[in-house]
Every structure is written in structure tokens, then in C-alpha cells.
Amino acid sequence: GAEVDGKRIVVARLPVIWGRASEMLLALIRRYRPLAVVAFGEAGAEPVRVELVARNVRQDIPDNAGALPAGAYIVAAAPDSYRTTLDAQRIRRALQGAGIPARLSTDAGGYLCNETFFSLMHYQGPGAASIVRRGFVHVPPLDAAVALPDGVVVRFDRQRLEQTADLVIRAVAEGL
């Protein structure tokens, strides 16, 4: 319900369940018909990764319900990959300018983050035409310590993770 540059922000937590996260995300798009969609996921104790490429691939890793993916591909007849439409450089600069370690990434993995990212990029149903920007950002887990090139260590406590999300959303909103 918050607003950034006059644009209302909608936040939802998606389950780490094969297929279910994408279903919920696409239902939200149909309901709200957003101008932009930024999905976030948790990665390792590393810099924030602004993902550039979503791949049509799944790895055989159990989800939070213990289930394996239904197949090797997210969408059988879809392209091999999609590129983000977020201004990834703008996002990276905004984060780094605030002292948050960030980098661009061409590998969103083969787990649910990549599946959600690919489904977001592939979606062409109701509400899709309104989306100017869409993409995915990986953040470190809560309380992860990430070293900057100068040796300074940044701890991703709750406040730093909220700041990271806020900076990403503001960078996207400013580019609309």
C-alpha cells in the first residue's frame, strides 16, 4: 500500500513450491495490472544480484514441500531464455551508491527463483500488456555478512534488507 513517486506498491510473499510461486505471481498480475514487477529471492551470502537472464530450465531440487519439479523445462514450448526489462544498471548504481554490495548476474540458477523469473518474463496473459518493466533480484539471507572490495563487511540485517528492497523499487519507479 505504500507509494513511490505516486505509484502504489503491492507486496506479496510467494511460497517456495514448484509451480505454486509462479501461479500466485501471475494471479497478482491479473488482479493488479502493474506497471512493473520486481520479484525478489534469497541467494547466498554474496552481493545483491540483479538478474539479467531467466532460463527455461529446472534443477531436480526439492521445494519446501519436499517435491521435485514436474519436468526439466518450465514451459515446454517456450524460448530458452528471456532478458530482464528492468534497468539493471540503474538498480546496481542505486545500491552501490548506498554502500550495498551489488552486481549484475546472468545466472538466476535452476531453482524456484529462476522459475518465478522465467514465468514472469514469459507471461503474456491479462495484465501483461501494462507491464513496462519486469525482472528479478537476489538478496542475501537475513544476517548474512558480505564483504565489499575494500574489505568493509556489510551485514544484511532486517533494516539493510528493507533498504535494499526500497532502493530497488525506487530505481524501478523512477525509470517508469
C-alpha atoms as a PDB file:
ATOM      1  CA  GLY A   1       0.000   0.000   0.000  1.00  0.00           C
ATOM      2  CA  ALA A   2       2.975   2.371   0.194  1.00  0.00           C
ATOM      3  CA  GLU A   3       3.605   4.764  -2.680  1.00  0.00           C
ATOM      4  CA  VAL A   4       6.817   5.590  -4.523  1.00  0.00           C
ATOM      5  CA  ASP A   5       6.739   8.508  -6.956  1.00  0.00           C
ATOM      6  CA  GLY A   6       2.934   8.383  -6.899  1.00  0.00           C
ATOM      7  CA  LYS A   7       2.848   4.669  -7.735  1.00  0.00           C
ATOM      8  CA  ARG A   8       1.237   2.224  -5.295  1.00  0.00           C
ATOM      9  CA  ILE A   9       3.401  -0.701  -4.209  1.00  0.00           C
ATOM     10  CA  VAL A  10       1.912  -4.166  -3.728  1.00  0.00           C
ATOM     11  CA  VAL A  11       3.965  -6.761  -1.849  1.00  0.00           C
ATOM     12  CA  ALA A  12       3.279 -10.490  -1.667  1.00  0.00           C
ATOM     13  CA  ARG A  13       5.169 -13.435  -0.240  1.00  0.00           C
ATOM     14  CA  LEU A  14       5.273 -16.378  -2.629  1.00  0.00           C
ATOM     15  CA  PRO A  15       5.679 -19.993  -1.493  1.00  0.00           C
ATOM     16  CA  VAL A  16       8.852 -21.907  -2.298  1.00  0.00           C
ATOM     17  CA  ILE A  17       6.840 -24.609  -4.041  1.00  0.00           C
ATOM     18  CA  TRP A  18       7.398 -25.693  -7.634  1.00  0.00           C
ATOM     19  CA  GLY A  19       4.743 -24.117  -9.863  1.00  0.00           C
ATOM     20  CA  ARG A  20       2.850 -22.502  -6.989  1.00  0.00           C
ATOM     21  CA  ALA A  21       5.045 -19.374  -6.722  1.00  0.00           C
ATOM     22  CA  SER A  22       4.565 -18.637 -10.420  1.00  0.00           C
ATOM     23  CA  GLU A  23       0.812 -19.282 -10.223  1.00  0.00           C
ATOM     24  CA  MET A  24       0.456 -16.800  -7.380  1.00  0.00           C
ATOM     25  CA  LEU A  25       2.616 -14.191  -9.097  1.00  0.00           C
ATOM     26  CA  LEU A  26       0.630 -14.393 -12.333  1.00  0.00           C
ATOM     27  CA  ALA A  27      -2.651 -14.173 -10.380  1.00  0.00           C
ATOM     28  CA  LEU A  28      -1.354 -10.974  -8.776  1.00  0.00           C
ATOM     29  CA  ILE A  29      -0.500  -9.558 -12.205  1.00  0.00           C
ATOM     30  CA  ARG A  30      -4.005 -10.340 -13.462  1.00  0.00           C
ATOM     31  CA  ARG A  31      -5.521  -8.687 -10.388  1.00  0.00           C
ATOM     32  CA  TYR A  32      -3.403  -5.522 -10.167  1.00  0.00           C
ATOM     33  CA  ARG A  33      -2.220  -4.986 -13.786  1.00  0.00           C
ATOM     34  CA  PRO A  34       1.054  -3.408 -12.644  1.00  0.00           C
ATOM     35  CA  LEU A  35       3.419  -1.084 -14.489  1.00  0.00           C
ATOM     36  CA  ALA A  36       6.391  -3.002 -13.118  1.00  0.00           C
ATOM     37  CA  VAL A  37       7.061  -6.297 -11.360  1.00  0.00           C
ATOM     38  CA  VAL A  38      10.193  -6.941  -9.341  1.00  0.00           C
ATOM     39  CA  ALA A  39      10.460 -10.382  -7.827  1.00  0.00           C
ATOM     40  CA  PHE A  40      12.957 -10.917  -5.025  1.00  0.00           C
ATOM     41  CA  GLY A  41      14.537 -14.156  -3.903  1.00  0.00           C
ATOM     42  CA  GLU A  42      17.120 -15.256  -1.399  1.00  0.00           C
ATOM     43  CA  ALA A  43      20.585 -16.317  -2.533  1.00  0.00           C
ATOM     44  CA  GLY A  44      23.784 -16.969  -0.591  1.00  0.00           C
ATOM     45  CA  ALA A  45      25.969 -14.631   1.451  1.00  0.00           C
ATOM     46  CA  GLU A  46      27.069 -12.648  -1.600  1.00  0.00           C
ATOM     47  CA  PRO A  47      26.356  -9.235  -3.131  1.00  0.00           C
ATOM     48  CA  VAL A  48      22.824  -8.428  -4.245  1.00  0.00           C
ATOM     49  CA  ARG A  49      22.401  -9.849  -7.745  1.00  0.00           C
ATOM     50  CA  VAL A  50      20.306  -8.030 -10.314  1.00  0.00           C
ATOM     51  CA  GLU A  51      19.420 -10.905 -12.625  1.00  0.00           C
ATOM     52  CA  LEU A  52      19.683 -10.289 -16.355  1.00  0.00           C
ATOM     53  CA  VAL A  53      18.620 -13.656 -17.808  1.00  0.00           C
ATOM     54  CA  ALA A  54      15.810 -16.085 -16.960  1.00  0.00           C
ATOM     55  CA  ARG A  55      16.357 -19.579 -18.340  1.00  0.00           C
ATOM     56  CA  ASN A  56      13.767 -22.206 -19.241  1.00  0.00           C
ATOM     57  CA  VAL A  57      15.295 -24.858 -17.006  1.00  0.00           C
ATOM     58  CA  ARG A  58      14.688 -26.509 -13.645  1.00  0.00           C
ATOM     59  CA  GLN A  59      17.081 -28.476 -11.484  1.00  0.00           C
ATOM     60  CA  ASP A  60      15.973 -31.529  -9.538  1.00  0.00           C
ATOM     61  CA  ILE A  61      15.995 -29.851  -6.136  1.00  0.00           C
ATOM     62  CA  PRO A  62      13.174 -30.478  -3.669  1.00  0.00           C
ATOM     63  CA  ASP A  63      10.994 -27.487  -2.817  1.00  0.00           C
ATOM     64  CA  ASN A  64       9.823 -26.586   0.689  1.00  0.00           C
ATOM     65  CA  ALA A  65       7.138 -29.285   0.453  1.00  0.00           C
ATOM     66  CA  GLY A  66       9.751 -31.898  -0.467  1.00  0.00           C
ATOM     67  CA  ALA A  67       8.536 -32.218  -4.067  1.00  0.00           C
ATOM     68  CA  LEU A  68      10.730 -32.269  -7.166  1.00  0.00           C
ATOM     69  CA  PRO A  69       9.856 -30.210 -10.255  1.00  0.00           C
ATOM     70  CA  ALA A  70       7.417 -31.689 -12.772  1.00  0.00           C
ATOM     71  CA  GLY A  71       9.945 -31.563 -15.616  1.00  0.00           C
ATOM     72  CA  ALA A  72      13.260 -30.180 -16.801  1.00  0.00           C
ATOM     73  CA  TYR A  73      11.628 -27.201 -18.550  1.00  0.00           C
ATOM     74  CA  ILE A  74       9.424 -24.510 -17.037  1.00  0.00           C
ATOM     75  CA  VAL A  75       7.382 -24.128 -20.230  1.00  0.00           C
ATOM     76  CA  ALA A  76       7.936 -26.869 -22.823  1.00  0.00           C
ATOM     77  CA  ALA A  77       7.309 -24.781 -25.958  1.00  0.00           C
ATOM     78  CA  ALA A  78       8.925 -21.553 -24.697  1.00  0.00           C
ATOM     79  CA  PRO A  79      12.214 -19.944 -25.697  1.00  0.00           C
ATOM     80  CA  ASP A  80      15.408 -20.998 -23.912  1.00  0.00           C
ATOM     81  CA  SER A  81      15.702 -17.654 -22.120  1.00  0.00           C
ATOM     82  CA  TYR A  82      14.407 -14.130 -21.646  1.00  0.00           C
ATOM     83  CA  ARG A  83      16.261 -10.951 -20.695  1.00  0.00           C
ATOM     84  CA  THR A  84      15.036  -8.697 -17.930  1.00  0.00           C
ATOM     85  CA  THR A  85      13.368  -5.430 -18.898  1.00  0.00           C
ATOM     86  CA  LEU A  86      14.474  -3.740 -15.676  1.00  0.00           C
ATOM     87  CA  ASP A  87      17.123  -1.022 -15.914  1.00  0.00           C
ATOM     88  CA  ALA A  88      19.657  -3.270 -14.210  1.00  0.00           C
ATOM     89  CA  GLN A  89      22.474  -0.710 -14.356  1.00  0.00           C
ATOM     90  CA  ARG A  90      20.301   1.924 -12.641  1.00  0.00           C
ATOM     91  CA  ILE A  91      19.427  -0.545  -9.879  1.00  0.00           C
ATOM     92  CA  ARG A  92      23.057  -1.608  -9.383  1.00  0.00           C
ATOM     93  CA  ARG A  93      24.209   2.033  -9.222  1.00  0.00           C
ATOM     94  CA  ALA A  94      21.488   2.920  -6.699  1.00  0.00           C
ATOM     95  CA  LEU A  95      22.506   0.050  -4.440  1.00  0.00           C
ATOM     96  CA  GLN A  96      26.235   0.639  -4.715  1.00  0.00           C
ATOM     97  CA  GLY A  97      25.723   4.359  -4.131  1.00  0.00           C
ATOM     98  CA  ALA A  98      24.173   3.463  -0.769  1.00  0.00           C
ATOM     99  CA  GLY A  99      27.083   1.189   0.136  1.00  0.00           C
ATOM    100  CA  ILE A 100      25.212  -2.019  -0.623  1.00  0.00           C
ATOM    101  CA  PRO A 101      27.278  -4.587  -2.494  1.00  0.00           C
ATOM    102  CA  ALA A 102      25.559  -5.368  -5.792  1.00  0.00           C
ATOM    103  CA  ARG A 103      26.381  -6.872  -9.153  1.00  0.00           C
ATOM    104  CA  LEU A 104      24.724  -7.900 -12.393  1.00  0.00           C
ATOM    105  CA  SER A 105      24.195 -11.636 -12.880  1.00  0.00           C
ATOM    106  CA  THR A 106      23.464 -13.824 -15.891  1.00  0.00           C
ATOM    107  CA  ASP A 107      22.633 -16.918 -13.848  1.00  0.00           C
ATOM    108  CA  ALA A 108      19.445 -16.947 -11.780  1.00  0.00           C
ATOM    109  CA  GLY A 109      20.042 -20.638 -11.037  1.00  0.00           C
ATOM    110  CA  GLY A 110      17.721 -23.570 -11.661  1.00  0.00           C
ATOM    111  CA  TYR A 111      15.594 -23.398  -8.562  1.00  0.00           C
ATOM    112  CA  LEU A 112      12.355 -21.560  -7.809  1.00  0.00           C
ATOM    113  CA  CYS A 113      13.854 -18.080  -8.180  1.00  0.00           C
ATOM    114  CA  ASN A 114      14.673 -18.783 -11.795  1.00  0.00           C
ATOM    115  CA  GLU A 115      11.302 -20.479 -12.356  1.00  0.00           C
ATOM    116  CA  THR A 116       9.480 -17.434 -10.976  1.00  0.00           C
ATOM    117  CA  PHE A 117      11.651 -15.074 -13.037  1.00  0.00           C
ATOM    118  CA  PHE A 118      11.126 -17.099 -16.230  1.00  0.00           C
ATOM    119  CA  SER A 119       7.362 -17.346 -15.668  1.00  0.00           C
ATOM    120  CA  LEU A 120       7.203 -13.589 -15.101  1.00  0.00           C
ATOM    121  CA  MET A 121       9.090 -12.872 -18.313  1.00  0.00           C
ATOM    122  CA  HIS A 122       7.133 -15.430 -20.369  1.00  0.00           C
ATOM    123  CA  TYR A 123       3.674 -14.326 -19.214  1.00  0.00           C
ATOM    124  CA  GLN A 124       1.514 -12.708 -21.915  1.00  0.00           C
ATOM    125  CA  GLY A 125      -1.953 -13.065 -20.364  1.00  0.00           C
ATOM    126  CA  PRO A 126      -4.306 -10.471 -18.841  1.00  0.00           C
ATOM    127  CA  GLY A 127      -2.393  -7.602 -17.277  1.00  0.00           C
ATOM    128  CA  ALA A 128       0.850  -8.363 -19.116  1.00  0.00           C
ATOM    129  CA  ALA A 129       0.459  -5.512 -21.615  1.00  0.00           C
ATOM    130  CA  SER A 130       0.605  -2.931 -18.822  1.00  0.00           C
ATOM    131  CA  ILE A 131       3.986  -4.122 -17.522  1.00  0.00           C
ATOM    132  CA  VAL A 132       6.701  -1.733 -18.663  1.00  0.00           C
ATOM    133  CA  ARG A 133       9.460  -3.313 -16.570  1.00  0.00           C
ATOM    134  CA  ARG A 134       9.852  -6.787 -15.101  1.00  0.00           C
ATOM    135  CA  GLY A 135      12.683  -8.752 -13.565  1.00  0.00           C
ATOM    136  CA  PHE A 136      14.277 -10.435 -10.582  1.00  0.00           C
ATOM    137  CA  VAL A 137      16.722  -9.503  -7.817  1.00  0.00           C
ATOM    138  CA  HIS A 138      18.504 -11.941  -5.497  1.00  0.00           C
ATOM    139  CA  VAL A 139      19.314 -10.720  -1.989  1.00  0.00           C
ATOM    140  CA  PRO A 140      21.456 -12.309   0.721  1.00  0.00           C
ATOM    141  CA  PRO A 141      19.740 -14.129   3.591  1.00  0.00           C
ATOM    142  CA  LEU A 142      18.892 -12.341   6.811  1.00  0.00           C
ATOM    143  CA  ASP A 143      22.035 -11.519   8.841  1.00  0.00           C
ATOM    144  CA  ALA A 144      24.439 -12.533   6.061  1.00  0.00           C
ATOM    145  CA  ALA A 145      27.778 -10.725   6.075  1.00  0.00           C
ATOM    146  CA  VAL A 146      29.022  -9.650   2.625  1.00  0.00           C
ATOM    147  CA  ALA A 147      32.487  -8.176   2.057  1.00  0.00           C
ATOM    148  CA  LEU A 148      32.978  -5.164  -0.209  1.00  0.00           C
ATOM    149  CA  PRO A 149      36.084  -4.976  -2.447  1.00  0.00           C
ATOM    150  CA  ASP A 150      37.710  -2.560   0.045  1.00  0.00           C
ATOM    151  CA  GLY A 151      37.324  -5.116   2.839  1.00  0.00           C
ATOM    152  CA  VAL A 152      34.362  -3.455   4.546  1.00  0.00           C
ATOM    153  CA  VAL A 153      31.771  -6.029   5.613  1.00  0.00           C
ATOM    154  CA  VAL A 154      28.078  -5.246   5.141  1.00  0.00           C
ATOM    155  CA  ARG A 155      25.646  -7.138   7.358  1.00  0.00           C
ATOM    156  CA  PHE A 156      22.217  -7.722   5.826  1.00  0.00           C
ATOM    157  CA  ASP A 157      20.065  -7.324   8.900  1.00  0.00           C
ATOM    158  CA  ARG A 158      16.352  -6.587   8.545  1.00  0.00           C
ATOM    159  CA  GLN A 159      16.947  -2.850   8.141  1.00  0.00           C
ATOM    160  CA  ARG A 160      19.562  -3.364   5.386  1.00  0.00           C
ATOM    161  CA  LEU A 161      17.301  -5.799   3.511  1.00  0.00           C
ATOM    162  CA  GLU A 162      14.417  -3.308   3.707  1.00  0.00           C
ATOM    163  CA  GLN A 163      16.738  -0.545   2.479  1.00  0.00           C
ATOM    164  CA  THR A 164      17.824  -2.794  -0.405  1.00  0.00           C
ATOM    165  CA  ALA A 165      14.240  -3.507  -1.462  1.00  0.00           C
ATOM    166  CA  ASP A 166      13.339   0.184  -1.146  1.00  0.00           C
ATOM    167  CA  LEU A 167      16.277   1.266  -3.312  1.00  0.00           C
ATOM    168  CA  VAL A 168      15.442  -1.332  -5.969  1.00  0.00           C
ATOM    169  CA  ILE A 169      11.771  -0.299  -6.067  1.00  0.00           C
ATOM    170  CA  ARG A 170      12.655   3.410  -6.188  1.00  0.00           C
ATOM    171  CA  ALA A 171      15.128   2.849  -9.035  1.00  0.00           C
ATOM    172  CA  VAL A 172      12.462   0.957 -10.993  1.00  0.00           C
ATOM    173  CA  ALA A 173       9.748   3.542 -10.252  1.00  0.00           C
ATOM    174  CA  GLU A 174      11.987   6.419 -11.313  1.00  0.00           C
ATOM    175  CA  GLY A 175      12.561   4.688 -14.646  1.00  0.00           C
ATOM    176  CA  LEU A 176       8.869   4.346 -15.479  1.00  0.00           C
END
